[in-house]
Amino acid sequence: MAKQFLGKEVVAAVNSRIMADVAALKEKGVTPTLGIVRVGERGDDLSYERGAVKRCETLGVAYEKFLLPADCTQEELMAVIDQVNKNDAIHGVLIFRPLPKHLDEAAVIKALDPEKDVDGITDGSMVGVFAGTNQGFPPCTPQACMEILDYYNVDCTGKKAVVVGRSLVVGKPAAMMLIKKNATVTVCHTRTVDMPSVVKEADIVIVAAGRAGVVDASYVREGQIVIDVGINVNAEGKLCGDVDYASVEPIVEAITPVPGGVGSVTTSVLIGHVVEAAKRKFA
Ligand code: NAP
């Protein structure tokens, strides 16, 4: 039976770091504050927002919502971005995406102050991840995967790691972060030939394919660490990951469950970035 790498244990450790930083900032009279920019009322945006707001409240971080109707104009949205950029009391900004199709998302991202880019969506933040510098903030989900590996003392040095998925939000930055940890990294995608043998070679596997059960028992072997980033809804309407947990868990050394794995850590990483943004401003 695999060891479960549980999100709640990692969250507790990350949260205690954040709370110490929040207390130090409050002594200086600074309350770290997240600006939440939401266009429309998409169910998954509302659900993520509820999680972020709750985590802010738990950690003593303030938040301010900037809400626009789904049919707002580009000009109205750009005016809000300008407002949050100029507001010194807001340290980090979360913009829910994808934006409605009539809006120019690239222009919105370009307009966001990189110093407030706590969700890691601007070009500046990407440069930070790919160049290994501290510019901007890394995307929260791959950083959550690294927090899990760190918390459970997984030493990546010299290990073979495979990332399934090459999106800019998860797969590519996860690969860069694993390289920074001295792993030897392979990235798989839909054109990868014989993916089961490639994944079986790895000591550490991060799966972010966006398809339920993409990695099953035929992809894994004993001794592997499996981090499942996927969030899908199965035929019975239940949340599940990209890994077929039932067949993989009895084989590997450790695995993150879904729900209860990467997702909850991602929210704390986001709030941690808001606090870090406030610290940088007052350093
Ligand atoms: P995405 O943009 O759709 O990218 C999926 C990637 O997986 C693509 O690179 C695609 O390859 C690859 N892929 C898809 N099917 C594959 C297959 N059968 N074999 C090999 N590669 C395959 O998705 P994403 O935004 O990276 O998200 C990935 C998953 O993570 C989703 O389930 C999403 O819900 C979840 N997610 C979770 C969190 C969290 O906090 N836990 C946050 C963000 C996302 P190609 O490039 O060749 O198309």
mmCIF file of C-alpha atoms and ligand atoms in Angstrom:
data_model
loop_
_atom_site.group_PDB
_atom_site.id
_atom_site.type_symbol
_atom_site.label_atom_id
_atom_site.label_comp_id
_atom_site.label_asym_id
_atom_site.label_seq_id
_atom_site.Cartn_x
_atom_site.Cartn_y
_atom_site.Cartn_z
ATOM 1 C CA MET A 1 0.000 0.000 0.000
ATOM 2 C CA ALA A 2 1.361 3.432 -0.938
ATOM 3 C CA LYS A 3 2.042 6.209 1.533
ATOM 4 C CA GLN A 4 -0.494 8.963 0.994
ATOM 5 C CA PHE A 5 0.998 12.415 0.524
ATOM 6 C CA LEU A 6 -1.810 14.427 2.090
ATOM 7 C CA GLY A 7 -2.535 18.012 1.126
ATOM 8 C CA LYS A 8 -3.765 18.877 4.623
ATOM 9 C CA GLU A 9 -0.395 18.022 6.214
ATOM 10 C CA VAL A 10 1.465 20.192 3.704
ATOM 11 C CA VAL A 11 -1.112 22.985 4.072
ATOM 12 C CA ALA A 12 -0.577 23.020 7.848
ATOM 13 C CA ALA A 13 3.183 23.482 7.372
ATOM 14 C CA VAL A 14 2.808 26.146 4.651
ATOM 15 C CA ASN A 15 0.129 27.967 6.675
ATOM 16 C CA SER A 16 2.286 28.160 9.780
ATOM 17 C CA ARG A 17 5.045 29.829 7.736
ATOM 18 C CA ILE A 18 2.523 32.270 6.289
ATOM 19 C CA MET A 19 1.009 33.116 9.688
ATOM 20 C CA ALA A 20 4.448 33.972 11.102
ATOM 21 C CA ASP A 21 5.051 36.326 8.158
ATOM 22 C CA VAL A 22 1.583 37.900 8.505
ATOM 23 C CA ALA A 23 2.195 38.541 12.222
ATOM 24 C CA ALA A 24 5.553 40.229 11.438
ATOM 25 C CA LEU A 25 3.936 42.411 8.758
ATOM 26 C CA LYS A 26 1.060 43.389 11.047
ATOM 27 C CA GLU A 27 3.586 44.549 13.650
ATOM 28 C CA LYS A 28 4.802 46.984 10.984
ATOM 29 C CA GLY A 29 1.189 48.076 10.385
ATOM 30 C CA VAL A 30 0.824 46.206 7.069
ATOM 31 C CA THR A 31 -2.074 43.866 6.337
ATOM 32 C CA PRO A 32 -1.330 41.797 3.229
ATOM 33 C CA THR A 33 -4.255 42.157 0.854
ATOM 34 C CA LEU A 34 -5.429 40.168 -2.167
ATOM 35 C CA GLY A 35 -7.405 41.838 -4.952
ATOM 36 C CA ILE A 36 -9.834 39.402 -6.598
ATOM 37 C CA VAL A 37 -10.902 40.314 -10.147
ATOM 38 C CA ARG A 38 -13.826 38.235 -11.394
ATOM 39 C CA VAL A 39 -15.800 38.688 -14.617
ATOM 40 C CA GLY A 40 -19.167 36.919 -14.531
ATOM 41 C CA GLU A 41 -20.252 34.093 -12.236
ATOM 42 C CA ARG A 42 -18.767 30.828 -13.556
ATOM 43 C CA GLY A 43 -19.282 27.997 -11.104
ATOM 44 C CA ASP A 44 -15.623 26.942 -10.921
ATOM 45 C CA ASP A 45 -14.502 30.581 -10.440
ATOM 46 C CA LEU A 46 -16.964 30.988 -7.561
ATOM 47 C CA SER A 47 -15.818 27.741 -5.996
ATOM 48 C CA TYR A 48 -12.107 28.691 -6.214
ATOM 49 C CA GLU A 49 -12.944 32.174 -4.902
ATOM 50 C CA ARG A 50 -14.737 30.701 -1.857
ATOM 51 C CA GLY A 51 -11.650 28.588 -1.110
ATOM 52 C CA ALA A 52 -9.286 31.549 -1.501
ATOM 53 C CA VAL A 53 -11.442 33.850 0.649
ATOM 54 C CA LYS A 54 -11.703 31.226 3.397
ATOM 55 C CA ARG A 55 -7.926 30.690 3.352
ATOM 56 C CA CYS A 56 -7.365 34.488 3.528
ATOM 57 C CA GLU A 57 -9.612 34.645 6.591
ATOM 58 C CA THR A 58 -7.821 31.739 8.285
ATOM 59 C CA LEU A 59 -4.419 33.326 7.686
ATOM 60 C CA GLY A 60 -5.243 36.957 8.533
ATOM 61 C CA VAL A 61 -4.893 38.169 4.951
ATOM 62 C CA ALA A 62 -7.412 40.771 3.758
ATOM 63 C CA TYR A 63 -9.135 40.674 0.373
ATOM 64 C CA GLU A 64 -11.069 43.031 -1.829
ATOM 65 C CA LYS A 65 -13.326 41.871 -4.672
ATOM 66 C CA PHE A 66 -13.603 43.673 -8.025
ATOM 67 C CA LEU A 67 -16.598 42.164 -9.794
ATOM 68 C CA LEU A 68 -17.694 42.800 -13.364
ATOM 69 C CA PRO A 69 -20.669 41.432 -15.318
ATOM 70 C CA ALA A 70 -19.981 38.691 -17.915
ATOM 71 C CA ASP A 71 -20.795 41.168 -20.712
ATOM 72 C CA CYS A 72 -18.442 43.918 -19.495
ATOM 73 C CA THR A 73 -16.315 45.741 -22.066
ATOM 74 C CA GLN A 74 -12.538 45.471 -22.463
ATOM 75 C CA GLU A 75 -12.285 49.122 -21.362
ATOM 76 C CA GLU A 76 -14.188 48.438 -18.124
ATOM 77 C CA LEU A 77 -11.935 45.485 -17.305
ATOM 78 C CA MET A 78 -8.746 47.402 -18.171
ATOM 79 C CA ALA A 79 -9.920 50.230 -15.874
ATOM 80 C CA VAL A 80 -10.200 47.723 -13.004
ATOM 81 C CA ILE A 81 -6.705 46.370 -13.718
ATOM 82 C CA ASP A 82 -5.391 49.944 -13.686
ATOM 83 C CA GLN A 83 -7.202 50.538 -10.378
ATOM 84 C CA VAL A 84 -5.690 47.461 -8.658
ATOM 85 C CA ASN A 85 -2.236 48.237 -10.088
ATOM 86 C CA LYS A 86 -2.332 51.746 -8.620
ATOM 87 C CA ASN A 87 -3.846 50.780 -5.271
ATOM 88 C CA ASP A 88 -0.928 50.552 -2.785
ATOM 89 C CA ALA A 89 -3.130 48.721 -0.282
ATOM 90 C CA ILE A 90 -3.460 45.739 -2.659
ATOM 91 C CA HIS A 91 -0.344 43.577 -2.750
ATOM 92 C CA GLY A 92 -1.421 40.730 -5.026
ATOM 93 C CA VAL A 93 -4.075 40.218 -7.693
ATOM 94 C CA LEU A 94 -5.980 37.095 -8.734
ATOM 95 C CA ILE A 95 -7.757 37.344 -12.101
ATOM 96 C CA PHE A 96 -10.125 34.484 -12.889
ATOM 97 C CA ARG A 97 -9.540 32.920 -16.301
ATOM 98 C CA PRO A 98 -10.489 32.031 -18.912
ATOM 99 C CA LEU A 99 -12.158 35.381 -19.429
ATOM 100 C CA PRO A 100 -15.326 35.517 -21.554
ATOM 101 C CA LYS A 101 -14.411 35.085 -25.243
ATOM 102 C CA HIS A 102 -15.142 38.686 -26.276
ATOM 103 C CA LEU A 103 -12.357 39.960 -23.974
ATOM 104 C CA ASP A 104 -8.660 40.153 -24.892
ATOM 105 C CA GLU A 105 -7.054 38.067 -22.133
ATOM 106 C CA ALA A 106 -3.486 38.626 -23.360
ATOM 107 C CA ALA A 107 -3.936 42.404 -23.093
ATOM 108 C CA VAL A 108 -5.286 42.040 -19.548
ATOM 109 C CA ILE A 109 -2.333 39.879 -18.474
ATOM 110 C CA LYS A 110 0.108 42.306 -20.092
ATOM 111 C CA ALA A 111 -1.456 45.204 -18.184
ATOM 112 C CA LEU A 112 -1.115 43.561 -14.758
ATOM 113 C CA ASP A 113 1.736 44.886 -12.590
ATOM 114 C CA PRO A 114 4.214 41.940 -12.463
ATOM 115 C CA GLU A 115 4.979 42.744 -8.817
ATOM 116 C CA LYS A 116 1.333 41.947 -7.997
ATOM 117 C CA ASP A 117 1.189 38.827 -10.187
ATOM 118 C CA VAL A 118 0.693 36.356 -7.321
ATOM 119 C CA ASP A 119 -0.912 33.783 -9.664
ATOM 120 C CA GLY A 120 2.177 33.675 -11.914
ATOM 121 C CA ILE A 121 0.467 34.519 -15.213
ATOM 122 C CA THR A 122 2.589 37.373 -16.603
ATOM 123 C CA ASP A 123 5.585 36.984 -18.912
ATOM 124 C CA GLY A 124 7.770 38.382 -16.115
ATOM 125 C CA SER A 125 6.751 35.566 -13.764
ATOM 126 C CA MET A 126 7.446 32.992 -16.489
ATOM 127 C CA VAL A 127 10.920 34.444 -16.972
ATOM 128 C CA GLY A 128 11.407 34.074 -13.214
ATOM 129 C CA VAL A 129 10.564 30.348 -13.404
ATOM 130 C CA PHE A 130 12.530 29.599 -16.563
ATOM 131 C CA ALA A 131 15.603 31.681 -15.640
ATOM 132 C CA GLY A 132 15.503 30.536 -12.019
ATOM 133 C CA THR A 133 15.373 34.108 -10.681
ATOM 134 C CA ASN A 134 12.973 35.631 -8.151
ATOM 135 C CA GLN A 135 11.168 37.796 -10.694
ATOM 136 C CA GLY A 136 7.376 37.746 -10.213
ATOM 137 C CA PHE A 137 5.799 34.611 -8.729
ATOM 138 C CA PRO A 138 5.745 31.021 -9.999
ATOM 139 C CA PRO A 139 2.373 29.537 -10.997
ATOM 140 C CA CYS A 140 0.762 28.209 -7.809
ATOM 141 C CA THR A 141 -0.053 24.629 -8.873
ATOM 142 C CA PRO A 142 3.445 23.446 -9.847
ATOM 143 C CA GLN A 143 4.820 25.213 -6.770
ATOM 144 C CA ALA A 144 2.264 23.272 -4.695
ATOM 145 C CA CYS A 145 3.718 20.044 -6.173
ATOM 146 C CA MET A 146 7.203 21.148 -5.052
ATOM 147 C CA GLU A 147 5.889 22.007 -1.563
ATOM 148 C CA ILE A 148 4.535 18.443 -1.326
ATOM 149 C CA LEU A 149 7.865 16.924 -2.396
ATOM 150 C CA ASP A 150 9.720 19.156 0.097
ATOM 151 C CA TYR A 151 7.350 18.436 2.984
ATOM 152 C CA TYR A 152 7.743 14.674 2.525
ATOM 153 C CA ASN A 153 11.535 14.991 2.157
ATOM 154 C CA VAL A 154 11.682 13.673 -1.399
ATOM 155 C CA ASP A 155 15.240 14.400 -2.537
ATOM 156 C CA CYS A 156 15.031 15.063 -6.289
ATOM 157 C CA THR A 157 18.795 15.295 -6.869
ATOM 158 C CA GLY A 158 19.860 12.815 -9.532
ATOM 159 C CA LYS A 159 16.352 11.311 -9.746
ATOM 160 C CA LYS A 160 14.513 10.726 -12.998
ATOM 161 C CA ALA A 161 11.305 12.760 -13.121
ATOM 162 C CA VAL A 162 8.526 12.619 -15.697
ATOM 163 C CA VAL A 163 5.914 15.358 -16.095
ATOM 164 C CA VAL A 164 2.802 14.371 -18.054
ATOM 165 C CA GLY A 165 1.457 17.579 -19.660
ATOM 166 C CA ARG A 166 3.187 20.592 -21.195
ATOM 167 C CA SER A 167 0.825 23.493 -20.423
ATOM 168 C CA LEU A 168 2.291 26.839 -19.443
ATOM 169 C CA VAL A 169 0.299 26.819 -16.211
ATOM 170 C CA VAL A 170 1.386 23.400 -14.884
ATOM 171 C CA GLY A 171 3.528 21.039 -17.005
ATOM 172 C CA LYS A 172 6.289 23.332 -18.298
ATOM 173 C CA PRO A 173 6.879 25.247 -15.032
ATOM 174 C CA ALA A 174 6.769 21.958 -13.072
ATOM 175 C CA ALA A 175 9.544 20.619 -15.335
ATOM 176 C CA MET A 176 11.649 23.761 -14.728
ATOM 177 C CA MET A 177 11.141 23.522 -10.963
ATOM 178 C CA LEU A 178 12.217 19.861 -10.976
ATOM 179 C CA ILE A 179 15.346 20.782 -12.956
ATOM 180 C CA LYS A 180 16.092 23.430 -10.326
ATOM 181 C CA LYS A 181 15.879 20.612 -7.764
ATOM 182 C CA ASN A 182 18.519 18.717 -9.780
ATOM 183 C CA ALA A 183 16.204 16.063 -11.216
ATOM 184 C CA THR A 184 16.647 14.751 -14.774
ATOM 185 C CA VAL A 185 13.351 15.622 -16.393
ATOM 186 C CA THR A 186 11.298 14.263 -19.291
ATOM 187 C CA VAL A 187 8.041 15.917 -20.373
ATOM 188 C CA CYS A 188 5.269 13.789 -21.973
ATOM 189 C CA HIS A 189 2.320 15.004 -24.065
ATOM 190 C CA THR A 190 -0.199 13.675 -26.569
ATOM 191 C CA ARG A 191 2.511 12.990 -29.183
ATOM 192 C CA THR A 192 4.749 11.016 -26.834
ATOM 193 C CA VAL A 193 5.382 7.502 -28.150
ATOM 194 C CA ASP A 194 5.022 4.581 -25.715
ATOM 195 C CA MET A 195 4.199 6.723 -22.692
ATOM 196 C CA PRO A 196 3.855 3.739 -20.316
ATOM 197 C CA SER A 197 7.561 2.850 -20.707
ATOM 198 C CA VAL A 198 8.629 6.487 -20.361
ATOM 199 C CA VAL A 199 6.603 6.969 -17.166
ATOM 200 C CA LYS A 200 7.775 3.629 -15.741
ATOM 201 C CA GLU A 201 11.399 4.826 -15.986
ATOM 202 C CA ALA A 202 10.729 7.740 -13.621
ATOM 203 C CA ASP A 203 11.348 7.911 -9.884
ATOM 204 C CA ILE A 204 9.019 10.912 -9.574
ATOM 205 C CA VAL A 205 5.906 11.378 -11.741
ATOM 206 C CA ILE A 206 3.806 14.561 -11.923
ATOM 207 C CA VAL A 207 0.601 14.082 -13.895
ATOM 208 C CA ALA A 208 -1.191 17.160 -15.301
ATOM 209 C CA ALA A 209 -2.987 15.937 -18.415
ATOM 210 C CA GLY A 210 -6.547 17.031 -17.692
ATOM 211 C CA ARG A 211 -7.969 13.568 -18.484
ATOM 212 C CA ALA A 212 -9.278 11.188 -15.847
ATOM 213 C CA GLY A 213 -7.295 7.961 -15.496
ATOM 214 C CA VAL A 214 -4.612 8.785 -18.106
ATOM 215 C CA VAL A 215 -2.013 7.050 -15.932
ATOM 216 C CA ASP A 216 -3.036 3.558 -14.814
ATOM 217 C CA ALA A 217 -1.303 0.452 -13.460
ATOM 218 C CA SER A 218 0.401 -0.232 -16.800
ATOM 219 C CA TYR A 219 2.428 3.037 -16.434
ATOM 220 C CA VAL A 220 3.882 2.524 -12.962
ATOM 221 C CA ARG A 221 6.208 0.341 -10.905
ATOM 222 C CA GLU A 222 7.249 -0.103 -7.297
ATOM 223 C CA GLY A 223 9.182 2.704 -5.627
ATOM 224 C CA GLN A 224 7.698 5.644 -7.570
ATOM 225 C CA ILE A 225 6.382 8.914 -6.144
ATOM 226 C CA VAL A 226 3.201 10.011 -7.985
ATOM 227 C CA ILE A 227 1.798 13.546 -7.748
ATOM 228 C CA ASP A 228 -1.636 13.845 -9.344
ATOM 229 C CA VAL A 229 -2.535 17.404 -10.375
ATOM 230 C CA GLY A 230 -5.718 16.507 -12.263
ATOM 231 C CA ILE A 231 -9.166 17.658 -11.226
ATOM 232 C CA ASN A 232 -11.919 15.875 -13.154
ATOM 233 C CA VAL A 233 -15.482 14.802 -12.497
ATOM 234 C CA ASN A 234 -16.123 11.089 -13.146
ATOM 235 C CA ALA A 235 -19.246 9.368 -14.501
ATOM 236 C CA GLU A 236 -20.682 9.159 -10.953
ATOM 237 C CA GLY A 237 -20.242 12.931 -10.538
ATOM 238 C CA LYS A 238 -17.325 12.541 -8.096
ATOM 239 C CA LEU A 239 -14.004 14.438 -8.190
ATOM 240 C CA CYS A 240 -11.093 12.386 -9.471
ATOM 241 C CA GLY A 241 -7.545 12.955 -10.688
ATOM 242 C CA ASP A 242 -5.649 12.159 -13.881
ATOM 243 C CA VAL A 243 -4.260 9.012 -12.232
ATOM 244 C CA ASP A 244 -6.358 5.868 -11.879
ATOM 245 C CA TYR A 245 -5.882 5.841 -8.109
ATOM 246 C CA ALA A 246 -7.445 2.420 -7.486
ATOM 247 C CA SER A 247 -5.027 0.571 -9.778
ATOM 248 C CA VAL A 248 -1.903 2.720 -9.191
ATOM 249 C CA GLU A 249 -1.969 3.122 -5.396
ATOM 250 C CA PRO A 250 -1.274 -0.568 -4.569
ATOM 251 C CA ILE A 251 1.897 -0.505 -6.721
ATOM 252 C CA VAL A 252 3.757 2.771 -6.081
ATOM 253 C CA GLU A 253 5.608 4.054 -3.001
ATOM 254 C CA ALA A 254 3.656 7.273 -2.479
ATOM 255 C CA ILE A 255 0.735 9.065 -4.114
ATOM 256 C CA THR A 256 -1.378 12.204 -3.663
ATOM 257 C CA PRO A 257 -5.141 11.578 -3.473
ATOM 258 C CA VAL A 258 -7.766 13.612 -5.376
ATOM 259 C CA PRO A 259 -9.448 15.344 -3.653
ATOM 260 C CA GLY A 260 -7.159 15.967 -0.680
ATOM 261 C CA GLY A 261 -3.847 16.364 -2.519
ATOM 262 C CA VAL A 262 -2.420 19.161 -4.666
ATOM 263 C CA GLY A 263 -5.561 21.337 -4.871
ATOM 264 C CA SER A 264 -5.700 22.508 -1.253
ATOM 265 C CA VAL A 265 -1.950 23.243 -1.220
ATOM 266 C CA THR A 266 -2.358 25.443 -4.317
ATOM 267 C CA THR A 267 -4.678 27.805 -2.414
ATOM 268 C CA SER A 268 -2.180 28.255 0.426
ATOM 269 C CA VAL A 269 0.638 28.848 -2.073
ATOM 270 C CA LEU A 270 -1.450 31.650 -3.631
ATOM 271 C CA ILE A 271 -2.053 33.334 -0.272
ATOM 272 C CA GLY A 272 1.644 32.840 0.575
ATOM 273 C CA HIS A 273 2.488 34.802 -2.585
ATOM 274 C CA VAL A 274 0.279 37.708 -1.439
ATOM 275 C CA VAL A 275 2.191 37.811 1.828
ATOM 276 C CA GLU A 276 5.526 37.576 -0.031
ATOM 277 C CA ALA A 277 4.443 40.460 -2.308
ATOM 278 C CA ALA A 278 3.706 42.578 0.781
ATOM 279 C CA LYS A 279 7.070 41.594 2.319
ATOM 280 C CA ARG A 280 8.946 42.551 -0.884
ATOM 281 C CA LYS A 281 7.232 45.935 -0.911
ATOM 282 C CA PHE A 282 8.284 46.726 2.636
ATOM 283 C CA ALA A 283 11.713 45.030 2.605
HETATM 284 P P1 NAP B 1 -4.175 21.602 -20.336
HETATM 285 O O1 NAP B 1 -3.811 23.010 -20.614
HETATM 286 O O2 NAP B 1 -5.375 20.996 -20.986
HETATM 287 O O3 NAP B 1 -2.899 20.722 -20.726
HETATM 288 C C1 NAP B 1 -2.938 19.323 -20.685
HETATM 289 C C2 NAP B 1 -1.619 18.777 -21.127
HETATM 290 O O4 NAP B 1 -1.677 17.357 -20.996
HETATM 291 C C3 NAP B 1 -1.293 19.070 -22.594
HETATM 292 O O5 NAP B 1 0.075 19.405 -22.694
HETATM 293 C C4 NAP B 1 -1.604 17.765 -23.311
HETATM 294 O O6 NAP B 1 -0.732 17.472 -24.388
HETATM 295 C C5 NAP B 1 -1.350 16.741 -22.212
HETATM 296 N N1 NAP B 1 -2.183 15.558 -22.372
HETATM 297 C C6 NAP B 1 -3.524 15.491 -22.476
HETATM 298 N N2 NAP B 1 -3.926 14.225 -22.634
HETATM 299 C C7 NAP B 1 -2.812 13.466 -22.647
HETATM 300 C C8 NAP B 1 -2.583 12.090 -22.809
HETATM 301 N N3 NAP B 1 -3.575 11.232 -22.991
HETATM 302 N N4 NAP B 1 -1.309 11.650 -22.789
HETATM 303 C C9 NAP B 1 -0.275 12.527 -22.618
HETATM 304 N N5 NAP B 1 -0.440 13.853 -22.461
HETATM 305 C C10 NAP B 1 -1.698 14.309 -22.473
HETATM 306 O O7 NAP B 1 -4.355 21.335 -18.779
HETATM 307 P P2 NAP B 1 -3.684 22.078 -17.502
HETATM 308 O O8 NAP B 1 -4.254 23.433 -17.367
HETATM 309 O O9 NAP B 1 -2.208 21.898 -17.539
HETATM 310 O O10 NAP B 1 -4.294 21.211 -16.321
HETATM 311 C C11 NAP B 1 -4.002 19.842 -16.208
HETATM 312 C C12 NAP B 1 -4.867 19.241 -15.108
HETATM 313 O O11 NAP B 1 -4.555 19.871 -13.889
HETATM 314 C C13 NAP B 1 -6.375 19.445 -15.292
HETATM 315 O O12 NAP B 1 -7.038 18.276 -14.805
HETATM 316 C C14 NAP B 1 -6.698 20.615 -14.408
HETATM 317 O O13 NAP B 1 -8.033 20.570 -13.946
HETATM 318 C C15 NAP B 1 -5.735 20.374 -13.290
HETATM 319 N N6 NAP B 1 -5.375 21.574 -12.533
HETATM 320 C C16 NAP B 1 -5.327 21.442 -11.184
HETATM 321 C C17 NAP B 1 -4.948 22.501 -10.400
HETATM 322 C C18 NAP B 1 -4.834 22.296 -8.911
HETATM 323 O O14 NAP B 1 -4.680 23.263 -8.177
HETATM 324 N N7 NAP B 1 -4.861 21.050 -8.431
HETATM 325 C C19 NAP B 1 -4.661 23.733 -10.982
HETATM 326 C C20 NAP B 1 -4.662 23.849 -12.381
HETATM 327 C C21 NAP B 1 -5.019 22.744 -13.147
HETATM 328 P P3 NAP B 1 -0.669 18.350 -25.740
HETATM 329 O O15 NAP B 1 0.123 19.585 -25.392
HETATM 330 O O16 NAP B 1 0.037 17.471 -26.703
HETATM 331 O O17 NAP B 1 -2.097 18.657 -26.097
#
